[in-house]
mmCIF file of C-alpha atoms in Angstrom:
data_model
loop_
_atom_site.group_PDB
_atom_site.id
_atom_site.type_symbol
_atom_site.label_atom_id
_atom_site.label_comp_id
_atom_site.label_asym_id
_atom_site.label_seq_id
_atom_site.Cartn_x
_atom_site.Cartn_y
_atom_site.Cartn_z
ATOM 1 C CA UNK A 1 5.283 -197.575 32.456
ATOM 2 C CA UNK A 2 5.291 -194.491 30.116
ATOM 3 C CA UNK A 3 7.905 -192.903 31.946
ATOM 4 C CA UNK A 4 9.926 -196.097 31.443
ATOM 5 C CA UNK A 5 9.189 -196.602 27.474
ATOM 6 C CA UNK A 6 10.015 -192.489 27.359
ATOM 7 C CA UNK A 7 13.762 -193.321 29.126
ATOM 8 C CA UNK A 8 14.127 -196.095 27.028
ATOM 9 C CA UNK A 9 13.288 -194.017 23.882
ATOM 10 C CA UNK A 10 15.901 -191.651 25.005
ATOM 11 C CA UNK A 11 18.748 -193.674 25.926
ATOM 12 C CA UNK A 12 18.315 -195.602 22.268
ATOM 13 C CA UNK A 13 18.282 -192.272 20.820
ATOM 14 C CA UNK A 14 21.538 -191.847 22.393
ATOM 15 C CA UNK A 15 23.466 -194.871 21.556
ATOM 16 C CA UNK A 16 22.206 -194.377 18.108
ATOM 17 C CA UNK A 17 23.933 -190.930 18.032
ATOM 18 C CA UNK A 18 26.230 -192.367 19.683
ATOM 19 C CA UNK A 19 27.218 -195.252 17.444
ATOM 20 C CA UNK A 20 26.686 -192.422 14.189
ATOM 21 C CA UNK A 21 29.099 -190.054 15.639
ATOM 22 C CA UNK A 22 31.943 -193.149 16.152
ATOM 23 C CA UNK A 23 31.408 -194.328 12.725
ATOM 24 C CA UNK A 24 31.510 -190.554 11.315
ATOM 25 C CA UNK A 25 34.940 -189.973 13.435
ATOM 26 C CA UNK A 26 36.079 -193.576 11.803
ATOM 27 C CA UNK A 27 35.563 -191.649 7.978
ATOM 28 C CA UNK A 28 38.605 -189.658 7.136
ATOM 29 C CA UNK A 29 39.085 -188.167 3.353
ATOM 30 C CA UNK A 30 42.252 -189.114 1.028
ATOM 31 C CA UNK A 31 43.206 -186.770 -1.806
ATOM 32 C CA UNK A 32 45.039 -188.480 -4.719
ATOM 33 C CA UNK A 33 47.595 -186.613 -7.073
ATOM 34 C CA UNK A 34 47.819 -188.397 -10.581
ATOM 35 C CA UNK A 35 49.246 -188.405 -14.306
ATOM 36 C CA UNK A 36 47.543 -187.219 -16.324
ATOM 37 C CA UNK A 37 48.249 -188.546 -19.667
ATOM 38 C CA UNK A 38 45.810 -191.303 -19.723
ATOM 39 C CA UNK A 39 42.521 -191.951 -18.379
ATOM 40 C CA UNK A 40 42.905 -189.551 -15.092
ATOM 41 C CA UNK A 41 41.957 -185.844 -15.295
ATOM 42 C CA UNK A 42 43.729 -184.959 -11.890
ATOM 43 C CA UNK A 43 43.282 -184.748 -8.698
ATOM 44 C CA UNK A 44 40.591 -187.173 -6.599
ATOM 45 C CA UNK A 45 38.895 -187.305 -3.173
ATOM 46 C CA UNK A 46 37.943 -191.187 -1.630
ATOM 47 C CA UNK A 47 36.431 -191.569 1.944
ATOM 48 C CA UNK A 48 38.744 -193.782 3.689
ATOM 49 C CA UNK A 49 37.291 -196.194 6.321
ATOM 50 C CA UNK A 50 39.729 -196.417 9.341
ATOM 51 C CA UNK A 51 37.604 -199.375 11.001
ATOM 52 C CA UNK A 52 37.635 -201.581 7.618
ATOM 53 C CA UNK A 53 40.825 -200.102 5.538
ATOM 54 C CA UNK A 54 37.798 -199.496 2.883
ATOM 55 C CA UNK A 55 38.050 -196.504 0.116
ATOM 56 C CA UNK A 56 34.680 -195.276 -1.196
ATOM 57 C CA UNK A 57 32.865 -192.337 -2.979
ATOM 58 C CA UNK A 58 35.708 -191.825 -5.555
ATOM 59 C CA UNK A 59 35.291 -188.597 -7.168
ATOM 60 C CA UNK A 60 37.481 -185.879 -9.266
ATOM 61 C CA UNK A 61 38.054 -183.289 -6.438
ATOM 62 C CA UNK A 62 40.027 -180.537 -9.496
ATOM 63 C CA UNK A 63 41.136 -180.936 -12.800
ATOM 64 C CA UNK A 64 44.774 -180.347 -13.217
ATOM 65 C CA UNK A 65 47.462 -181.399 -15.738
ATOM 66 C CA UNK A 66 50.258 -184.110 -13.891
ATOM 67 C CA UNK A 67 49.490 -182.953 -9.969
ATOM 68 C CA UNK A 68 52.123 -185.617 -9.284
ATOM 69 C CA UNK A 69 52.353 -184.362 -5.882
ATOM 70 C CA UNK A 70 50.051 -182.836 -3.343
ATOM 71 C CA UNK A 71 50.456 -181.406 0.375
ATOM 72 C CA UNK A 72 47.706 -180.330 2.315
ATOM 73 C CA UNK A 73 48.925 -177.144 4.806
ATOM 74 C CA UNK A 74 49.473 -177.736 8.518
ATOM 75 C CA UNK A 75 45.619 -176.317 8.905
ATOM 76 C CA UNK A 76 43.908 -178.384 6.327
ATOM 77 C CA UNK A 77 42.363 -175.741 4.889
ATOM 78 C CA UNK A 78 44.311 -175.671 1.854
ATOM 79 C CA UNK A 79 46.171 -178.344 -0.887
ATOM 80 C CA UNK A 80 49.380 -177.405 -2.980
ATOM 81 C CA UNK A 81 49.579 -179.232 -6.387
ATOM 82 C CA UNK A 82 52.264 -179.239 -8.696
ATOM 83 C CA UNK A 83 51.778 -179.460 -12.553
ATOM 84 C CA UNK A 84 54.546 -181.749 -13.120
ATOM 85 C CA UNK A 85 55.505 -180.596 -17.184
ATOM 86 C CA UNK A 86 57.866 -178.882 -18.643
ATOM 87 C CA UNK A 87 55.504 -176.886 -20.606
ATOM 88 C CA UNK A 88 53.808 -174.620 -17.990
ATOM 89 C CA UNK A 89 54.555 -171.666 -19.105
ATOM 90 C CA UNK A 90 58.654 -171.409 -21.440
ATOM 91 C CA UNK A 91 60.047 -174.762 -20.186
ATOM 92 C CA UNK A 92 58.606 -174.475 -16.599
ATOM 93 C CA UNK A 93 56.694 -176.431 -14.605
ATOM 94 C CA UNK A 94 53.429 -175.265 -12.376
ATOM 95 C CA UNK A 95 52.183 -175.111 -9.013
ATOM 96 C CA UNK A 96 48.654 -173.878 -7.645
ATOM 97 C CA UNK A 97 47.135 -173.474 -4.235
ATOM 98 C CA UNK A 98 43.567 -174.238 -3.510
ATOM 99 C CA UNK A 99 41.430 -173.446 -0.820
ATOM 100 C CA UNK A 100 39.278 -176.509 0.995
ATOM 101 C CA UNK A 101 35.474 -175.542 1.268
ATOM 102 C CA UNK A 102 33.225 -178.882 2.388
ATOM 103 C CA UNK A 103 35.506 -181.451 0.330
ATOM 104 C CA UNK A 104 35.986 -179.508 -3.141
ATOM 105 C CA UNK A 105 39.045 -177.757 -4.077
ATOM 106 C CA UNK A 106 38.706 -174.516 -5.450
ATOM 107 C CA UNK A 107 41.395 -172.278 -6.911
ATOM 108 C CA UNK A 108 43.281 -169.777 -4.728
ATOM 109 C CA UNK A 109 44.966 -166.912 -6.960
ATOM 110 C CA UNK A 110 46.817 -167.496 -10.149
ATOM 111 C CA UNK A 111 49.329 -170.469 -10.745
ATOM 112 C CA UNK A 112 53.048 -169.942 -10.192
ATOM 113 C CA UNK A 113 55.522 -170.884 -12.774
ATOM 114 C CA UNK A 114 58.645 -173.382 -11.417
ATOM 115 C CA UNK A 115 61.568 -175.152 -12.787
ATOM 116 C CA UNK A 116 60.893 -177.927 -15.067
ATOM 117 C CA UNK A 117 59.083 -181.040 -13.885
ATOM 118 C CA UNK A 118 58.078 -180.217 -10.648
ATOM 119 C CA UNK A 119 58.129 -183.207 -8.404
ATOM 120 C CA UNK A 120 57.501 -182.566 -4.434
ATOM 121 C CA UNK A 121 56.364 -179.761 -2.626
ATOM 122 C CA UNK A 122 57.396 -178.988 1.188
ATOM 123 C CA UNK A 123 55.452 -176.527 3.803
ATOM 124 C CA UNK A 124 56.830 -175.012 6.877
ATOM 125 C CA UNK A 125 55.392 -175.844 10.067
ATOM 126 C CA UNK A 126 54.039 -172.244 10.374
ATOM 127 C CA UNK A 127 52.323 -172.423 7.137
ATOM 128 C CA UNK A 128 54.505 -169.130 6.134
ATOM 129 C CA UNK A 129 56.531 -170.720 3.619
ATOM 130 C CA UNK A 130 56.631 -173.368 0.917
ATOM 131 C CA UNK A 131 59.427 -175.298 -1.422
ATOM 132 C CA UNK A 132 58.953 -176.343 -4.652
ATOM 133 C CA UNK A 133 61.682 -179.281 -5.929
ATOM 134 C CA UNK A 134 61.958 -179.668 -9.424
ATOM 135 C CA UNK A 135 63.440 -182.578 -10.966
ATOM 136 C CA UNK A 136 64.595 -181.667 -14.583
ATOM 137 C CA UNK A 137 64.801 -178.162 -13.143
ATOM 138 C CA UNK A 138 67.356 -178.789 -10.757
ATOM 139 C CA UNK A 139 65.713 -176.018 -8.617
ATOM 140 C CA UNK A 140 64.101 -175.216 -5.706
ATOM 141 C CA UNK A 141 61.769 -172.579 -5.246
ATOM 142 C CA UNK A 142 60.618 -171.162 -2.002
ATOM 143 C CA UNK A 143 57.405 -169.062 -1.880
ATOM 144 C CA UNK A 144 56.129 -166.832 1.141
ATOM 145 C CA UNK A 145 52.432 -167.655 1.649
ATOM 146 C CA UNK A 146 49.964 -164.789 2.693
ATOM 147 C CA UNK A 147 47.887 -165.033 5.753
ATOM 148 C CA UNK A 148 45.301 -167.048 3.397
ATOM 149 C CA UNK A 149 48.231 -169.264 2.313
ATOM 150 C CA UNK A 150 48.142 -167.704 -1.115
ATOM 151 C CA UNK A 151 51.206 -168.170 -3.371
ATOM 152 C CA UNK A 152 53.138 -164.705 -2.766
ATOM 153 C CA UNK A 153 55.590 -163.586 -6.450
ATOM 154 C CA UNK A 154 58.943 -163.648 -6.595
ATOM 155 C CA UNK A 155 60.263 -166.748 -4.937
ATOM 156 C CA UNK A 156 63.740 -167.101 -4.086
ATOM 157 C CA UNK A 157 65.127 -169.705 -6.591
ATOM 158 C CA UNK A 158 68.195 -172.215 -5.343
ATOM 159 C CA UNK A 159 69.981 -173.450 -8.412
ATOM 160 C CA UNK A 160 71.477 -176.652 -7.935
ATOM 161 C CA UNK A 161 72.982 -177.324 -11.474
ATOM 162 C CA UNK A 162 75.716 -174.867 -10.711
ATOM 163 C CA UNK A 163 77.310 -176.777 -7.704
ATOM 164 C CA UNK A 164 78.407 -179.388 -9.843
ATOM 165 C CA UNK A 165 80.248 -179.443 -13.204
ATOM 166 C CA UNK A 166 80.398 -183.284 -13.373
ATOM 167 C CA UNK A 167 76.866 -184.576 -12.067
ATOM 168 C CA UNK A 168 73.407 -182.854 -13.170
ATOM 169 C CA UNK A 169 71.830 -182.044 -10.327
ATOM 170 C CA UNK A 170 68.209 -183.874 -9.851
ATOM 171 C CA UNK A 171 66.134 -181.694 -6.845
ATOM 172 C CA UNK A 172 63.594 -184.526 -5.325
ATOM 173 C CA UNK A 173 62.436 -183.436 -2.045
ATOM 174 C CA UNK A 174 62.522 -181.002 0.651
ATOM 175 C CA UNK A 175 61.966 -180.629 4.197
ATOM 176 C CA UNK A 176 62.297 -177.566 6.854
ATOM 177 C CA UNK A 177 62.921 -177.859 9.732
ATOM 178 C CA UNK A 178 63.963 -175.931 13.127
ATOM 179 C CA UNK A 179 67.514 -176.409 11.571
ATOM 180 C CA UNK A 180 67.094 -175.134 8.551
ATOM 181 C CA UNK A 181 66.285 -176.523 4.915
ATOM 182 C CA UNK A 182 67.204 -179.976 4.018
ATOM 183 C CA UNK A 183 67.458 -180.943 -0.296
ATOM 184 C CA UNK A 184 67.729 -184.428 -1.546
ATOM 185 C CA UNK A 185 69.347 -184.295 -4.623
ATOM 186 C CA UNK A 186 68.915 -187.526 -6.915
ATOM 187 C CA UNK A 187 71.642 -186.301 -9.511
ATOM 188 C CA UNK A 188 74.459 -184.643 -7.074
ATOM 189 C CA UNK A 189 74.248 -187.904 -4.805
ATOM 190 C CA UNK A 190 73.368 -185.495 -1.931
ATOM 191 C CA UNK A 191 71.428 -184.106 0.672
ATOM 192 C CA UNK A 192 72.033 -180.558 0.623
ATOM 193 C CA UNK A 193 71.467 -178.383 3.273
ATOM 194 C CA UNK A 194 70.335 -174.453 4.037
ATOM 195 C CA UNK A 195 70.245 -171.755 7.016
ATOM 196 C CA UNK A 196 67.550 -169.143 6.887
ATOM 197 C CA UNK A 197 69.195 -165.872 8.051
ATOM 198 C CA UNK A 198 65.438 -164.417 8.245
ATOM 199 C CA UNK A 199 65.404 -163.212 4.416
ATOM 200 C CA UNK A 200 66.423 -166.188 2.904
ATOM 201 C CA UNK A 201 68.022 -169.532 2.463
ATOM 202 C CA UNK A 202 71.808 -169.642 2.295
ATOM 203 C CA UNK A 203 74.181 -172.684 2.390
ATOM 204 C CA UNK A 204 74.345 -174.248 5.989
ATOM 205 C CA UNK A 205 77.584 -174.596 7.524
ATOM 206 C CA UNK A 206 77.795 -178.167 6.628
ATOM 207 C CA UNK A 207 76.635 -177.822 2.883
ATOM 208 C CA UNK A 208 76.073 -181.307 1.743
ATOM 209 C CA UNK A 209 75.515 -184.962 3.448
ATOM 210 C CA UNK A 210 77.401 -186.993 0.490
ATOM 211 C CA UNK A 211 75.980 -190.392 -0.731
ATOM 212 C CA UNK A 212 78.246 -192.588 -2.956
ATOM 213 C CA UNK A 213 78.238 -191.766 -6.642
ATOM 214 C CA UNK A 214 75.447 -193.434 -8.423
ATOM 215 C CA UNK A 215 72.824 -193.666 -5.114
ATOM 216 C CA UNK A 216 70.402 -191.162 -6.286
ATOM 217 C CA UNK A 217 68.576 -189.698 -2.823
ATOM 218 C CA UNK A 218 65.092 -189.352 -3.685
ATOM 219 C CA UNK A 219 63.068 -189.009 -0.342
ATOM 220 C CA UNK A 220 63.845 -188.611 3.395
ATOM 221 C CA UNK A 221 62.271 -188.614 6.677
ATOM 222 C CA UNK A 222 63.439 -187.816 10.250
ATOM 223 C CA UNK A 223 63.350 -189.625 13.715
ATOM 224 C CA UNK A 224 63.201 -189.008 17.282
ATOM 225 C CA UNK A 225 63.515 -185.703 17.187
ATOM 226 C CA UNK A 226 65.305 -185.444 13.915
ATOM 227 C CA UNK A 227 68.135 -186.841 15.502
ATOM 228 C CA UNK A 228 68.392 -189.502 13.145
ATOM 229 C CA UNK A 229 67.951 -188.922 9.122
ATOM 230 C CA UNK A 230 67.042 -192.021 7.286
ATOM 231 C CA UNK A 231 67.438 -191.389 3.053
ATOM 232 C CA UNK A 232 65.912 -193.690 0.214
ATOM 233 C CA UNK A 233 68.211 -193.956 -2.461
ATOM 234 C CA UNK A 234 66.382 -194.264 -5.925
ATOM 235 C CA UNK A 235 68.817 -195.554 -7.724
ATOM 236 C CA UNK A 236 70.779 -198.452 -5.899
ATOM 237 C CA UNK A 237 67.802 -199.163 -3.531
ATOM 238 C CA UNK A 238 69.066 -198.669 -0.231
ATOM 239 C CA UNK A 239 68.538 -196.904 2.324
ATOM 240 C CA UNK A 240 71.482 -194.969 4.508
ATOM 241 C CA UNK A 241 71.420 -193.601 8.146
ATOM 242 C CA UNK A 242 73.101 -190.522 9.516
ATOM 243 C CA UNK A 243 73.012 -189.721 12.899
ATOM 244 C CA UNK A 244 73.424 -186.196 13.720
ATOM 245 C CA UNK A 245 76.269 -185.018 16.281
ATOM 246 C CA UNK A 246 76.139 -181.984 17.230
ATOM 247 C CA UNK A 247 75.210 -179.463 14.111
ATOM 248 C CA UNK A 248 76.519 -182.119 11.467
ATOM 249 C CA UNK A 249 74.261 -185.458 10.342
ATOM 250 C CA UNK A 250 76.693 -188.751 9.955
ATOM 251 C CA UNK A 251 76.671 -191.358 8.245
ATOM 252 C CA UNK A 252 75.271 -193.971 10.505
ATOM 253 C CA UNK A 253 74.974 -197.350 8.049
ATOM 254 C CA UNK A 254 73.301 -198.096 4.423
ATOM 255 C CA UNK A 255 70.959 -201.407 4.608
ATOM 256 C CA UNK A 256 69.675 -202.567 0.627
ATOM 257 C CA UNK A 257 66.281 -202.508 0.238
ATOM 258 C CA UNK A 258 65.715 -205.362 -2.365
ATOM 259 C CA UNK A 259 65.701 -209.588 -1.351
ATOM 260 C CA UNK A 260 68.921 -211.078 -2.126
ATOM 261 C CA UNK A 261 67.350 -213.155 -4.461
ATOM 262 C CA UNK A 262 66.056 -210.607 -6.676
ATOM 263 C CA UNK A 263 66.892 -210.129 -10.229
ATOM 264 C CA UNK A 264 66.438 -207.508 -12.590
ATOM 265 C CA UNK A 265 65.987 -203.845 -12.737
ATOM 266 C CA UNK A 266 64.472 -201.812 -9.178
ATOM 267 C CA UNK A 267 64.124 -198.483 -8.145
ATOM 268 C CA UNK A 268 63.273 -196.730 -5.045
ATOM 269 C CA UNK A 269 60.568 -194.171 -4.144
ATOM 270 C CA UNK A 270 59.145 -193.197 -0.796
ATOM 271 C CA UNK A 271 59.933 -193.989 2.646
ATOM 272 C CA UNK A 272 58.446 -193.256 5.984
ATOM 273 C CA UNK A 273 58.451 -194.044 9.767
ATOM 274 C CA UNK A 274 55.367 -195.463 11.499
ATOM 275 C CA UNK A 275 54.115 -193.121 13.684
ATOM 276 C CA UNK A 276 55.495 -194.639 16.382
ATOM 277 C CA UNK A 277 58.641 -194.466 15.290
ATOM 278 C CA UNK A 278 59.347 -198.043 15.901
ATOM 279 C CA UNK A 279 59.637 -199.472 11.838
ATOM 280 C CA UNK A 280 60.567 -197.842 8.932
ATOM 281 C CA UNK A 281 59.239 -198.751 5.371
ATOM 282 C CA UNK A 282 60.237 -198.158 1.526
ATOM 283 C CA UNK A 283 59.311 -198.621 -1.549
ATOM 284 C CA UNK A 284 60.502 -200.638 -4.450
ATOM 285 C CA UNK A 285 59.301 -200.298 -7.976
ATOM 286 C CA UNK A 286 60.817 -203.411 -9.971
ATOM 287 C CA UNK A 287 60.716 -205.915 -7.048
ATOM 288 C CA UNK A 288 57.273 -204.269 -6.507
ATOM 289 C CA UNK A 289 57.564 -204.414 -2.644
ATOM 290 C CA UNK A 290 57.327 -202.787 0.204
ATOM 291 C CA UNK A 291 60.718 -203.349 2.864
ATOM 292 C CA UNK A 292 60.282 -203.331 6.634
ATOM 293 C CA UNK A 293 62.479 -202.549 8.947
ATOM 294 C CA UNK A 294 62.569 -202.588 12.628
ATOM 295 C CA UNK A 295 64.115 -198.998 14.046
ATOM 296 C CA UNK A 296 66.365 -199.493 17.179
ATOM 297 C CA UNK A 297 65.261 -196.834 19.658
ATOM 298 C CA UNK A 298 68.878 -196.349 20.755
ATOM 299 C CA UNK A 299 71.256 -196.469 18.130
ATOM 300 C CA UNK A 300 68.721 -195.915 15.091
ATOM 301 C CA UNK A 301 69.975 -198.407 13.002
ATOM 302 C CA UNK A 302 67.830 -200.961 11.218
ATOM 303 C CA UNK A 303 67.015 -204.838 11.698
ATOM 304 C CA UNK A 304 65.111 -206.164 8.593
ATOM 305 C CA UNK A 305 61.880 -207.359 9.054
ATOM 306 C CA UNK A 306 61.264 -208.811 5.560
ATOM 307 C CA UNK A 307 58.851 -207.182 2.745
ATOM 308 C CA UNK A 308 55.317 -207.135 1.514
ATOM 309 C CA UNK A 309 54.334 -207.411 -2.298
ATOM 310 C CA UNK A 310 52.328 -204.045 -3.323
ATOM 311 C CA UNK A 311 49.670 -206.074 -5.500
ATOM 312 C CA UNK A 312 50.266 -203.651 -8.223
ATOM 313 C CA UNK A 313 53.076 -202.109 -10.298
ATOM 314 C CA UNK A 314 55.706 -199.328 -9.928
ATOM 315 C CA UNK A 315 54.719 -198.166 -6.249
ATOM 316 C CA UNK A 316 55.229 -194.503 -6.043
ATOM 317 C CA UNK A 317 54.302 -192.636 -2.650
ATOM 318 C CA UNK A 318 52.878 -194.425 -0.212
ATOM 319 C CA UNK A 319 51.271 -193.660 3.340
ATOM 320 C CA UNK A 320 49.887 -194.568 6.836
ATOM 321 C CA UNK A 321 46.697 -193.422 7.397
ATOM 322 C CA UNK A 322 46.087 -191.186 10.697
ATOM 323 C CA UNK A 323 45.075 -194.391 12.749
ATOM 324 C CA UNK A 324 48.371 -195.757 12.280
ATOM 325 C CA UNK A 325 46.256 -199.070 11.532
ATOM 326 C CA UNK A 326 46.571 -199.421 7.387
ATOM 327 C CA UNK A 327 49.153 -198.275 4.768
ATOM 328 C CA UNK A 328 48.169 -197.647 1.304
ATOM 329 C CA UNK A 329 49.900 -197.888 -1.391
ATOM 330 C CA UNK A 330 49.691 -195.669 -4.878
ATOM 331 C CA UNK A 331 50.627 -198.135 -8.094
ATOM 332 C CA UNK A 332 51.445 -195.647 -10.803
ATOM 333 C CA UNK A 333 51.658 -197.975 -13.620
ATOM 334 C CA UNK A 334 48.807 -201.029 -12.578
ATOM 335 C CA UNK A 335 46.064 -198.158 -11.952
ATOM 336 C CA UNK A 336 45.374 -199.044 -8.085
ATOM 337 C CA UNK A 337 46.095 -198.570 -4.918
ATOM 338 C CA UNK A 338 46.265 -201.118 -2.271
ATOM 339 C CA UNK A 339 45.282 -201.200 1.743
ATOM 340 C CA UNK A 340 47.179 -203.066 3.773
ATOM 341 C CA UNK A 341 46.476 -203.794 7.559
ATOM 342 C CA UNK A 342 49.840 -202.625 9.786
ATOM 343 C CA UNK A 343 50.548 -204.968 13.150
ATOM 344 C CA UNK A 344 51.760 -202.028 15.176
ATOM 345 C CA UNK A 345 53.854 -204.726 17.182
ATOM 346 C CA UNK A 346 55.409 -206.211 14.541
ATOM 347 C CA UNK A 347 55.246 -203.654 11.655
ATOM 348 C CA UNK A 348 54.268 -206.349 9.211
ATOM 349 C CA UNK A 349 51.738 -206.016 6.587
ATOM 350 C CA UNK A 350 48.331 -207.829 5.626
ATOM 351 C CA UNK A 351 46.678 -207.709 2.094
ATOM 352 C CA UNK A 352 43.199 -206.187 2.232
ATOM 353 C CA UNK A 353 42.070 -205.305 -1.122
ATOM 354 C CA UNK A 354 42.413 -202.991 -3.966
ATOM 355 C CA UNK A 355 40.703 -199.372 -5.467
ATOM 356 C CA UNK A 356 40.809 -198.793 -9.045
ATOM 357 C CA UNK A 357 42.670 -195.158 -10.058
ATOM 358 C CA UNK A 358 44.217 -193.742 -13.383
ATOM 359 C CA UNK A 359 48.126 -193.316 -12.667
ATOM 360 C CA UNK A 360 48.110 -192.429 -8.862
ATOM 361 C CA UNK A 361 50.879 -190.984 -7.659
ATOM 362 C CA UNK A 362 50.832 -189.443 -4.330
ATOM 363 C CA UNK A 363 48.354 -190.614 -1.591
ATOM 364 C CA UNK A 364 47.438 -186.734 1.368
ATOM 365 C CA UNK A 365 44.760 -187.729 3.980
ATOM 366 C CA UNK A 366 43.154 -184.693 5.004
ATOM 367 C CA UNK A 367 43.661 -185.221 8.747
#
């Protein structure tokens, strides 16, 4: 009889640990960038339940002025921030790495001055190197990162403004990739694109995926195997495919993003592919929605699947958490963000509930 109360004590003891180390593995952390003119003082750390969609322990992870956007690097063991201003340091905006020790930020070298209004930042898959977009700039700038992932000086700095006399050129995002580096460009109506000859960037053979005048590319993502490019157009809210055939991306089809019912003024932010690859979703702030569509595996092109009201107003970035199971949503101008549950069969979205934050912005699990 002892012998049996002494295996029963153990195997509790087990499923206890047991159960303890599921829940822990079901707790992942969410960094939020922010503006700062308000009531936030930069940038926070929730706990983000992957079982119940639920955020929790809110706290202020660094102080920083407008970290509008915030990348973690491919190791986790360090965040980029930018300072989005123009008054960094003689009309420039700000970036600054920080190193990740048990959930608080701290500071990692000196901060790097940028063009103006600094707006997405951009990391290599090897951690070597990272871009810097800036929006009033019209600049990218690309750092070399130590061994530690420290900011290294001189940067080499792409100037946009002088490719066009006509349009001002807008630098919103950046990407590398095996193929080089890709620029969407909100004021040239382009996606510009680079070659790294092993010093630096230089213009790619085919220099520039057009858009028509007035679509304003803001974000990007790529699928199956970056064989298809999907763009979010800011400012006539849709979204356009390219395909790419053999070293050049093109274009495949442009769907709208906004109901054909709806009135009034809208503007696109993010977008991004489930991880799956199987639906695609944007964001619209003015209809205050989130669109679905459903990706075709063979030709890329996209079916609608219909939209999902944010709760909240002017959705900026917004992301799928590492289950796959919930997408959250930052509302810049309403002060929350919202979890929504994510059928993986149909790609359609459930209200859960809602998390009080000053201005978020940009939404960086740590996983």
């Amino acid at each position: 009889m002892k012998s049996l109360k002494i295996t029963l004590a153990i195997v509790c003891t087990m499923v206890f640990i047991g159960c303890s180390m599921k829940e822990e593995q079901q707790l992942n952390e969410l960094y939020v960038g922010t503006y700062t003119q308000g009531d936030s003082e930069g940038i926070y750390r929730f706990q983000f339940n992957s079982r119940t969609g639920e955020l929790s322990l809110k706290e202020l992870a660094a102080p920083l002025n407008n970290p509008s956007y915030i990348k973690f690097s491919p190791d986790k063991k360090k965040l980029y921030a930018v300072m989005e201003t123009d008054k960094f340091e003689d009309g420039t905006g700000g970036v600054m790495a920080f190193d990740l020790v048990d959930g608080t930020l701290k500071e990692k070298g000196p901060k790097a001055n940028v063009g103006a209004h600094p707006c997405h930042i951009a990391i290599s898959d090897d951690g070597k190197q990272l871009a810097v977009s800036s929006y009033s700039g019209g600049s990218v700038s690309l750092f070399a990162l130590n061994d530690s992932g420290a900011l290294l000086p001189d940067p080499q700095f792409i100037d946009l403004k002088i490719l066009d006399t006509l349009k001002t050129s807008h630098a919103h995002s950046t990407e590398f990739t095996p193929d080089g580096l890709f620029i969407a460009d909100l004021g040239l109506d382009a996606v510009k694109r680079y070659s790294y000859n092993g010093k630096e960037f230089i213009p790619h053979e085919q220099t520039s995926l057009d858009l028509p005048d007035g679509a304003g590319p803001r974000h990007f993502t790529f699928g199956q195997n970056r064989r298809f490019l999907y763009v979010i157009n800011e400012l006539n809210s849709t979204i356009t495919v390219f395909e790419k055939t053999g070293k050049e991306y093109k274009m495949l089809e442009t769907k709208t993003t906004l109901a054909d019912d709806f009135k009034g003024e809208s503007f696109c932010a993010d977008i991004h592919l489930s991880p799956d690859g199987k639906f695609l979703y944007g964001s619209n702030r003015g209809e205050q929605s989130i669109v679905i569509f459903k990706v075709d595996d063979e030709t890329g092109k996209l079916t609608l699947v219909g939209r999902e009201d944010v709760r909240g107003d002017w959705p900026r970035n917004f992301t799928i958490d590492p289950s796959g199971q919930f997408l959250l949503v930052a509302n810049q101008k309403s002060d929350n963000i919202t979890v929504f549950k994510r059928d993986a069969i149909t790609g359609v979205l459930t209200y859960l509930h809602e998390t009080s934050l000053p201005s978020p912005v940009c939404l960086e699990f740590m996983e």
